[in-house]
Structures are given as structure tokens and as C-alpha cells.
Amino acid sequence: MATIFSKIIAGEIPSYKVAEDDKFYAFLDINPLVKGHTLVVPKKEVDYIFDLEDDELAEMHVFAKSVALAIQKAFPCKKVGEAVIGLEVPHAHIHLIPIQNESDMLFSNPKLSLTSDEFSSIAQSINKIWADSKK
Ligand code: 5GP
């Protein structure tokens, strides 16, 4: 059965898309720790990120880098932190989280509650910067 992230990539479940190429898809986490919290997933359905082939893992990180740079421009922060957990959704994904402090990365923190308009506006601002970086 397709994972929820494969359904998102296929457009069967809506998402706030941030970036996409032929192999990867980036969209806002629906339970964000901070504004701009983004997930990067490979279109190839693999549960455990370290089951990806070496070249796929490398490409995923290069794609994630381009997204992280766009997040940082859209949401000025000290750094964009990267985390891989993957215990909830069995489809490899990287969390990209704009951070000011180490504690911004704590997954036990309360999640933000954003409106649909807020999610759309965040996704659009990151996407515009990301798309411009590809020109
Ligand atoms: P993990 O598997 O890394 O522990 O957590 C999965 C992450 O995916 C969580 O942060 C959760 O909020 C996010 N997530 C789960 N289901 C959906 C969904 O349907 N849409 C979006 N945008 N994010 C989701």
C-alpha cells in the first residue's frame, strides 16, 4: 500500500508544496515546530533512509540543501537544522527546521497551529526563492 507521503507526492492528499524535482518532493510539515518546518522526501518509496543507495542519499541531501537555503532566506534564522526520525511515517524523510536555538529542534515541543492561509503563504514564500535559485 502506498505511504501517506507517496499519496501526497501523487497529489491524492493535499500538501503545501515547497519544492519538487524528478526525484524529490518537499512540503511543509503539517505539525510544524516552527514556521518553515519542511519535509524532504524521495519519490522512490523507501522506509529507512539508510536503505537508500549511496547516490540517492547524496542526491537527497543536495536537494535538501537547496531547500534549506531557500528556507533560510524566507525565514531568517541562525541555521536550518536537519533531523531524521522516521518512526511515524514509513517513507524516508528529512526534517528541515529553521532554528535560533538548539531547543527549537526538540520534537517534544508543542507544535504550531497555523491556518491554511498561513501554510500557503509560508510555502509560497519558500517556493518562490527556491524556484528563483534554480533559474
Ligand atoms: P517522523 O516519521 O519523522 O517521526 O514524523 C513524521 C512527520 O510527518 C511528523 O512531523 C508529522 O507531523 C508529519 N506528517 C505526518 N503526516 C503528515 C501529512 O499527512 N502531511 C504532512 N504535511 N505532514 C505529515
mmCIF file with all atom_site columns, C-alpha atoms and ligand atoms in Angstrom:
data_model
loop_
_atom_site.group_PDB
_atom_site.id
_atom_site.type_symbol
_atom_site.label_atom_id
_atom_site.label_alt_id
_atom_site.label_comp_id
_atom_site.label_asym_id
_atom_site.label_entity_id
_atom_site.label_seq_id
_atom_site.pdbx_PDB_ins_code
_atom_site.Cartn_x
_atom_site.Cartn_y
_atom_site.Cartn_z
_atom_site.occupancy
_atom_site.B_iso_or_equiv
_atom_site.pdbx_formal_charge
_atom_site.auth_seq_id
_atom_site.auth_comp_id
_atom_site.auth_asym_id
_atom_site.auth_atom_id
_atom_site.pdbx_PDB_model_num
ATOM   1   C CA  . MET A 1 1   ? 0.000  0.000  0.000   1.00 0.00 ? 1   MET A CA  1
ATOM   2   C CA  . ALA A 1 2   ? 1.259  3.483  -0.861  1.00 0.00 ? 2   ALA A CA  1
ATOM   3   C CA  . THR A 1 3   ? 2.547  5.528  2.063   1.00 0.00 ? 3   THR A CA  1
ATOM   4   C CA  . ILE A 1 4   ? 0.832  8.768  3.014   1.00 0.00 ? 4   ILE A CA  1
ATOM   5   C CA  . PHE A 1 5   ? 3.829  10.614 1.577   1.00 0.00 ? 5   PHE A CA  1
ATOM   6   C CA  . SER A 1 6   ? 3.508  8.790  -1.765  1.00 0.00 ? 6   SER A CA  1
ATOM   7   C CA  . LYS A 1 7   ? -0.145 9.870  -1.814  1.00 0.00 ? 7   LYS A CA  1
ATOM   8   C CA  . ILE A 1 8   ? 0.961  13.437 -1.133  1.00 0.00 ? 8   ILE A CA  1
ATOM   9   C CA  . ILE A 1 9   ? 3.539  13.272 -3.950  1.00 0.00 ? 9   ILE A CA  1
ATOM   10  C CA  . ALA A 1 10  ? 0.868  11.872 -6.281  1.00 0.00 ? 10  ALA A CA  1
ATOM   11  C CA  . GLY A 1 11  ? -1.469 14.744 -5.339  1.00 0.00 ? 11  GLY A CA  1
ATOM   12  C CA  . GLU A 1 12  ? -4.054 12.344 -3.878  1.00 0.00 ? 12  GLU A CA  1
ATOM   13  C CA  . ILE A 1 13  ? -3.647 14.064 -0.493  1.00 0.00 ? 13  ILE A CA  1
ATOM   14  C CA  . PRO A 1 14  ? -3.123 17.838 -0.431  1.00 0.00 ? 14  PRO A CA  1
ATOM   15  C CA  . SER A 1 15  ? 0.119  19.368 0.771   1.00 0.00 ? 15  SER A CA  1
ATOM   16  C CA  . TYR A 1 16  ? 1.800  22.753 0.930   1.00 0.00 ? 16  TYR A CA  1
ATOM   17  C CA  . LYS A 1 17  ? 4.496  22.168 -1.655  1.00 0.00 ? 17  LYS A CA  1
ATOM   18  C CA  . VAL A 1 18  ? 7.811  23.929 -1.236  1.00 0.00 ? 18  VAL A CA  1
ATOM   19  C CA  . ALA A 1 19  ? 9.957  22.342 -3.970  1.00 0.00 ? 19  ALA A CA  1
ATOM   20  C CA  . GLU A 1 20  ? 9.987  19.429 -6.393  1.00 0.00 ? 20  GLU A CA  1
ATOM   21  C CA  . ASP A 1 21  ? 12.200 17.820 -8.990  1.00 0.00 ? 21  ASP A CA  1
ATOM   22  C CA  . ASP A 1 22  ? 12.044 14.487 -10.772 1.00 0.00 ? 22  ASP A CA  1
ATOM   23  C CA  . LYS A 1 23  ? 13.293 12.535 -7.734  1.00 0.00 ? 23  LYS A CA  1
ATOM   24  C CA  . PHE A 1 24  ? 12.363 14.523 -4.621  1.00 0.00 ? 24  PHE A CA  1
ATOM   25  C CA  . TYR A 1 25  ? 9.452  16.455 -3.133  1.00 0.00 ? 25  TYR A CA  1
ATOM   26  C CA  . ALA A 1 26  ? 9.494  19.000 -0.299  1.00 0.00 ? 26  ALA A CA  1
ATOM   27  C CA  . PHE A 1 27  ? 6.419  20.193 1.591   1.00 0.00 ? 27  PHE A CA  1
ATOM   28  C CA  . LEU A 1 28  ? 5.507  21.782 4.905   1.00 0.00 ? 28  LEU A CA  1
ATOM   29  C CA  . ASP A 1 29  ? 5.177  19.522 7.914   1.00 0.00 ? 29  ASP A CA  1
ATOM   30  C CA  . ILE A 1 30  ? 1.531  19.673 8.967   1.00 0.00 ? 30  ILE A CA  1
ATOM   31  C CA  . ASN A 1 31  ? 2.576  19.828 12.656  1.00 0.00 ? 31  ASN A CA  1
ATOM   32  C CA  . PRO A 1 32  ? 5.402  22.353 12.470  1.00 0.00 ? 32  PRO A CA  1
ATOM   33  C CA  . LEU A 1 33  ? 7.808  23.025 15.306  1.00 0.00 ? 33  LEU A CA  1
ATOM   34  C CA  . VAL A 1 34  ? 8.407  26.490 13.823  1.00 0.00 ? 34  VAL A CA  1
ATOM   35  C CA  . LYS A 1 35  ? 7.326  28.377 10.720  1.00 0.00 ? 35  LYS A CA  1
ATOM   36  C CA  . GLY A 1 36  ? 9.104  26.909 7.712   1.00 0.00 ? 36  GLY A CA  1
ATOM   37  C CA  . HIS A 1 37  ? 9.446  23.358 9.114   1.00 0.00 ? 37  HIS A CA  1
ATOM   38  C CA  . THR A 1 38  ? 9.706  21.338 5.909   1.00 0.00 ? 38  THR A CA  1
ATOM   39  C CA  . LEU A 1 39  ? 9.924  17.659 4.977   1.00 0.00 ? 39  LEU A CA  1
ATOM   40  C CA  . VAL A 1 40  ? 12.043 16.413 2.072   1.00 0.00 ? 40  VAL A CA  1
ATOM   41  C CA  . VAL A 1 41  ? 11.098 13.003 0.698   1.00 0.00 ? 41  VAL A CA  1
ATOM   42  C CA  . PRO A 1 42  ? 12.333 10.838 -2.156  1.00 0.00 ? 42  PRO A CA  1
ATOM   43  C CA  . LYS A 1 43  ? 9.680  9.948  -4.719  1.00 0.00 ? 43  LYS A CA  1
ATOM   44  C CA  . LYS A 1 44  ? 11.007 6.397  -4.522  1.00 0.00 ? 44  LYS A CA  1
ATOM   45  C CA  . GLU A 1 45  ? 9.200  4.724  -1.661  1.00 0.00 ? 45  GLU A CA  1
ATOM   46  C CA  . VAL A 1 46  ? 11.779 3.559  0.868   1.00 0.00 ? 46  VAL A CA  1
ATOM   47  C CA  . ASP A 1 47  ? 11.071 3.330  4.600   1.00 0.00 ? 47  ASP A CA  1
ATOM   48  C CA  . TYR A 1 48  ? 14.510 3.666  6.173   1.00 0.00 ? 48  TYR A CA  1
ATOM   49  C CA  . ILE A 1 49  ? 16.644 6.499  4.853   1.00 0.00 ? 49  ILE A CA  1
ATOM   50  C CA  . PHE A 1 50  ? 19.800 4.407  5.164   1.00 0.00 ? 50  PHE A CA  1
ATOM   51  C CA  . ASP A 1 51  ? 18.297 1.816  2.828   1.00 0.00 ? 51  ASP A CA  1
ATOM   52  C CA  . LEU A 1 52  ? 18.659 4.358  0.003   1.00 0.00 ? 52  LEU A CA  1
ATOM   53  C CA  . GLU A 1 53  ? 21.554 3.742  -2.361  1.00 0.00 ? 53  GLU A CA  1
ATOM   54  C CA  . ASP A 1 54  ? 24.588 5.930  -1.689  1.00 0.00 ? 54  ASP A CA  1
ATOM   55  C CA  . ASP A 1 55  ? 23.981 8.105  -4.753  1.00 0.00 ? 55  ASP A CA  1
ATOM   56  C CA  . GLU A 1 56  ? 20.290 8.519  -3.877  1.00 0.00 ? 56  GLU A CA  1
ATOM   57  C CA  . LEU A 1 57  ? 21.150 9.567  -0.322  1.00 0.00 ? 57  LEU A CA  1
ATOM   58  C CA  . ALA A 1 58  ? 23.705 12.049 -1.626  1.00 0.00 ? 58  ALA A CA  1
ATOM   59  C CA  . GLU A 1 59  ? 21.246 13.490 -4.165  1.00 0.00 ? 59  GLU A CA  1
ATOM   60  C CA  . MET A 1 60  ? 18.581 13.778 -1.495  1.00 0.00 ? 60  MET A CA  1
ATOM   61  C CA  . HIS A 1 61  ? 20.924 15.856 0.629   1.00 0.00 ? 61  HIS A CA  1
ATOM   62  C CA  . VAL A 1 62  ? 21.899 18.080 -2.289  1.00 0.00 ? 62  VAL A CA  1
ATOM   63  C CA  . PHE A 1 63  ? 18.185 18.670 -2.942  1.00 0.00 ? 63  PHE A CA  1
ATOM   64  C CA  . ALA A 1 64  ? 17.602 19.283 0.794   1.00 0.00 ? 64  ALA A CA  1
ATOM   65  C CA  . LYS A 1 65  ? 20.449 21.820 0.759   1.00 0.00 ? 65  LYS A CA  1
ATOM   66  C CA  . SER A 1 66  ? 18.760 23.841 -1.974  1.00 0.00 ? 66  SER A CA  1
ATOM   67  C CA  . VAL A 1 67  ? 15.521 23.815 0.036   1.00 0.00 ? 67  VAL A CA  1
ATOM   68  C CA  . ALA A 1 68  ? 17.316 24.717 3.289   1.00 0.00 ? 68  ALA A CA  1
ATOM   69  C CA  . LEU A 1 69  ? 18.962 27.752 1.640   1.00 0.00 ? 69  LEU A CA  1
ATOM   70  C CA  . ALA A 1 70  ? 15.544 28.928 0.452   1.00 0.00 ? 70  ALA A CA  1
ATOM   71  C CA  . ILE A 1 71  ? 14.013 28.386 3.913   1.00 0.00 ? 71  ILE A CA  1
ATOM   72  C CA  . GLN A 1 72  ? 16.807 30.429 5.485   1.00 0.00 ? 72  GLN A CA  1
ATOM   73  C CA  . LYS A 1 73  ? 16.181 33.326 3.103   1.00 0.00 ? 73  LYS A CA  1
ATOM   74  C CA  . ALA A 1 74  ? 12.430 33.215 3.680   1.00 0.00 ? 74  ALA A CA  1
ATOM   75  C CA  . PHE A 1 75  ? 12.729 32.785 7.457   1.00 0.00 ? 75  PHE A CA  1
ATOM   76  C CA  . PRO A 1 76  ? 15.943 34.355 8.701   1.00 0.00 ? 76  PRO A CA  1
ATOM   77  C CA  . CYS A 1 77  ? 17.422 32.063 11.350  1.00 0.00 ? 77  CYS A CA  1
ATOM   78  C CA  . LYS A 1 78  ? 20.788 31.087 12.771  1.00 0.00 ? 78  LYS A CA  1
ATOM   79  C CA  . LYS A 1 79  ? 20.813 27.836 10.861  1.00 0.00 ? 79  LYS A CA  1
ATOM   80  C CA  . VAL A 1 80  ? 18.474 25.342 9.276   1.00 0.00 ? 80  VAL A CA  1
ATOM   81  C CA  . GLY A 1 81  ? 18.678 22.190 11.361  1.00 0.00 ? 81  GLY A CA  1
ATOM   82  C CA  . GLU A 1 82  ? 18.285 18.774 9.802   1.00 0.00 ? 82  GLU A CA  1
ATOM   83  C CA  . ALA A 1 83  ? 16.751 15.785 11.551  1.00 0.00 ? 83  ALA A CA  1
ATOM   84  C CA  . VAL A 1 84  ? 15.828 12.276 10.503  1.00 0.00 ? 84  VAL A CA  1
ATOM   85  C CA  . ILE A 1 85  ? 13.478 10.314 12.722  1.00 0.00 ? 85  ILE A CA  1
ATOM   86  C CA  . GLY A 1 86  ? 11.030 8.360  10.606  1.00 0.00 ? 86  GLY A CA  1
ATOM   87  C CA  . LEU A 1 87  ? 9.249  6.493  13.376  1.00 0.00 ? 87  LEU A CA  1
ATOM   88  C CA  . GLU A 1 88  ? 5.806  7.830  12.426  1.00 0.00 ? 88  GLU A CA  1
ATOM   89  C CA  . VAL A 1 89  ? 5.727  7.659  8.636   1.00 0.00 ? 89  VAL A CA  1
ATOM   90  C CA  . PRO A 1 90  ? 7.481  4.704  6.945   1.00 0.00 ? 90  PRO A CA  1
ATOM   91  C CA  . HIS A 1 91  ? 8.708  6.755  3.985   1.00 0.00 ? 91  HIS A CA  1
ATOM   92  C CA  . ALA A 1 92  ? 12.211 8.210  4.303   1.00 0.00 ? 92  ALA A CA  1
ATOM   93  C CA  . HIS A 1 93  ? 12.189 11.941 5.013   1.00 0.00 ? 93  HIS A CA  1
ATOM   94  C CA  . ILE A 1 94  ? 14.433 14.723 6.234   1.00 0.00 ? 94  ILE A CA  1
ATOM   95  C CA  . HIS A 1 95  ? 13.048 17.412 8.539   1.00 0.00 ? 95  HIS A CA  1
ATOM   96  C CA  . LEU A 1 96  ? 14.422 20.894 7.759   1.00 0.00 ? 96  LEU A CA  1
ATOM   97  C CA  . ILE A 1 97  ? 13.809 23.268 10.661  1.00 0.00 ? 97  ILE A CA  1
ATOM   98  C CA  . PRO A 1 98  ? 14.841 26.932 10.822  1.00 0.00 ? 98  PRO A CA  1
ATOM   99  C CA  . ILE A 1 99  ? 16.375 27.374 14.268  1.00 0.00 ? 99  ILE A CA  1
ATOM   100 C CA  . GLN A 1 100 ? 17.545 30.157 16.538  1.00 0.00 ? 100 GLN A CA  1
ATOM   101 C CA  . ASN A 1 101 ? 18.363 27.813 19.428  1.00 0.00 ? 101 ASN A CA  1
ATOM   102 C CA  . GLU A 1 102 ? 19.054 24.132 19.949  1.00 0.00 ? 102 GLU A CA  1
ATOM   103 C CA  . SER A 1 103 ? 15.720 23.833 21.748  1.00 0.00 ? 103 SER A CA  1
ATOM   104 C CA  . ASP A 1 104 ? 13.858 24.721 18.518  1.00 0.00 ? 104 ASP A CA  1
ATOM   105 C CA  . MET A 1 105 ? 14.721 21.198 17.323  1.00 0.00 ? 105 MET A CA  1
ATOM   106 C CA  . LEU A 1 106 ? 13.013 19.428 20.219  1.00 0.00 ? 106 LEU A CA  1
ATOM   107 C CA  . PHE A 1 107 ? 10.254 17.263 18.816  1.00 0.00 ? 107 PHE A CA  1
ATOM   108 C CA  . SER A 1 108 ? 8.648  17.200 22.257  1.00 0.00 ? 108 SER A CA  1
ATOM   109 C CA  . ASN A 1 109 ? 7.933  20.954 21.925  1.00 0.00 ? 109 ASN A CA  1
ATOM   110 C CA  . PRO A 1 110 ? 4.314  21.969 21.330  1.00 0.00 ? 110 PRO A CA  1
ATOM   111 C CA  . LYS A 1 111 ? 3.539  22.209 17.610  1.00 0.00 ? 111 LYS A CA  1
ATOM   112 C CA  . LEU A 1 112 ? 2.349  25.406 15.936  1.00 0.00 ? 112 LEU A CA  1
ATOM   113 C CA  . SER A 1 113 ? -1.254 25.653 14.930  1.00 0.00 ? 113 SER A CA  1
ATOM   114 C CA  . LEU A 1 114 ? -1.383 27.510 11.605  1.00 0.00 ? 114 LEU A CA  1
ATOM   115 C CA  . THR A 1 115 ? -4.278 28.410 9.351   1.00 0.00 ? 115 THR A CA  1
ATOM   116 C CA  . SER A 1 116 ? -4.460 27.181 5.792   1.00 0.00 ? 116 SER A CA  1
ATOM   117 C CA  . ASP A 1 117 ? -3.689 30.722 4.608   1.00 0.00 ? 117 ASP A CA  1
ATOM   118 C CA  . GLU A 1 118 ? -0.599 30.824 6.808   1.00 0.00 ? 118 GLU A CA  1
ATOM   119 C CA  . PHE A 1 119 ? 0.636  27.455 5.500   1.00 0.00 ? 119 PHE A CA  1
ATOM   120 C CA  . SER A 1 120 ? 0.035  28.597 1.910   1.00 0.00 ? 120 SER A CA  1
ATOM   121 C CA  . SER A 1 121 ? 1.855  31.851 2.406   1.00 0.00 ? 121 SER A CA  1
ATOM   122 C CA  . ILE A 1 122 ? 4.862  30.121 4.058   1.00 0.00 ? 122 ILE A CA  1
ATOM   123 C CA  . ALA A 1 123 ? 5.063  27.514 1.280   1.00 0.00 ? 123 ALA A CA  1
ATOM   124 C CA  . GLN A 1 124 ? 4.773  30.150 -1.446  1.00 0.00 ? 124 GLN A CA  1
ATOM   125 C CA  . SER A 1 125 ? 7.496  32.342 0.010   1.00 0.00 ? 125 SER A CA  1
ATOM   126 C CA  . ILE A 1 126 ? 9.951  29.426 0.263   1.00 0.00 ? 126 ILE A CA  1
ATOM   127 C CA  . ASN A 1 127 ? 8.949  28.070 -3.146  1.00 0.00 ? 127 ASN A CA  1
ATOM   128 C CA  . LYS A 1 128 ? 9.488  31.403 -4.865  1.00 0.00 ? 128 LYS A CA  1
ATOM   129 C CA  . ILE A 1 129 ? 13.037 31.702 -3.500  1.00 0.00 ? 129 ILE A CA  1
ATOM   130 C CA  . TRP A 1 130 ? 13.766 28.056 -4.300  1.00 0.00 ? 130 TRP A CA  1
ATOM   131 C CA  . ALA A 1 131 ? 12.425 28.372 -7.883  1.00 0.00 ? 131 ALA A CA  1
ATOM   132 C CA  . ASP A 1 132 ? 14.432 31.569 -8.437  1.00 0.00 ? 132 ASP A CA  1
ATOM   133 C CA  . SER A 1 133 ? 17.588 29.766 -7.254  1.00 0.00 ? 133 SER A CA  1
ATOM   134 C CA  . LYS A 1 134 ? 17.077 27.190 -9.999  1.00 0.00 ? 134 LYS A CA  1
ATOM   135 C CA  . LYS A 1 135 ? 16.902 29.755 -12.835 1.00 0.00 ? 135 LYS A CA  1
HETATM 136 P P1  . 5GP B 2 .   ? 8.627  11.083 11.814  1.00 0.00 ? 1   5GP B P1  1
HETATM 137 O O1  . 5GP B 2 .   ? 8.224  9.890  10.971  1.00 0.00 ? 1   5GP B O1  1
HETATM 138 O O2  . 5GP B 2 .   ? 9.842  11.775 11.278  1.00 0.00 ? 1   5GP B O2  1
HETATM 139 O O3  . 5GP B 2 .   ? 8.741  10.726 13.267  1.00 0.00 ? 1   5GP B O3  1
HETATM 140 O O4  . 5GP B 2 .   ? 7.433  12.134 11.757  1.00 0.00 ? 1   5GP B O4  1
HETATM 141 C C1  . 5GP B 2 .   ? 6.653  12.302 10.607  1.00 0.00 ? 1   5GP B C1  1
HETATM 142 C C2  . 5GP B 2 .   ? 6.369  13.764 10.392  1.00 0.00 ? 1   5GP B C2  1
HETATM 143 O O5  . 5GP B 2 .   ? 5.458  13.840 9.306   1.00 0.00 ? 1   5GP B O5  1
HETATM 144 C C3  . 5GP B 2 .   ? 5.690  14.462 11.586  1.00 0.00 ? 1   5GP B C3  1
HETATM 145 O O6  . 5GP B 2 .   ? 6.408  15.641 11.902  1.00 0.00 ? 1   5GP B O6  1
HETATM 146 C C4  . 5GP B 2 .   ? 4.276  14.764 11.090  1.00 0.00 ? 1   5GP B C4  1
HETATM 147 O O7  . 5GP B 2 .   ? 3.779  15.995 11.559  1.00 0.00 ? 1   5GP B O7  1
HETATM 148 C C5  . 5GP B 2 .   ? 4.434  14.772 9.589   1.00 0.00 ? 1   5GP B C5  1
HETATM 149 N N1  . 5GP B 2 .   ? 3.240  14.292 8.908   1.00 0.00 ? 1   5GP B N1  1
HETATM 150 C C6  . 5GP B 2 .   ? 2.570  13.153 9.153   1.00 0.00 ? 1   5GP B C6  1
HETATM 151 N N2  . 5GP B 2 .   ? 1.515  13.020 8.329   1.00 0.00 ? 1   5GP B N2  1
HETATM 152 C C7  . 5GP B 2 .   ? 1.520  14.130 7.543   1.00 0.00 ? 1   5GP B C7  1
HETATM 153 C C8  . 5GP B 2 .   ? 0.680  14.578 6.476   1.00 0.00 ? 1   5GP B C8  1
HETATM 154 O O8  . 5GP B 2 .   ? -0.293 13.940 6.087   1.00 0.00 ? 1   5GP B O8  1
HETATM 155 N N3  . 5GP B 2 .   ? 1.007  15.763 5.898   1.00 0.00 ? 1   5GP B N3  1
HETATM 156 C C9  . 5GP B 2 .   ? 2.097  16.494 6.294   1.00 0.00 ? 1   5GP B C9  1
HETATM 157 N N4  . 5GP B 2 .   ? 2.322  17.635 5.650   1.00 0.00 ? 1   5GP B N4  1
HETATM 158 N N5  . 5GP B 2 .   ? 2.909  16.106 7.289   1.00 0.00 ? 1   5GP B N5  1
HETATM 159 C C10 . 5GP B 2 .   ? 2.621  14.932 7.908   1.00 0.00 ? 1   5GP B C10 1
#
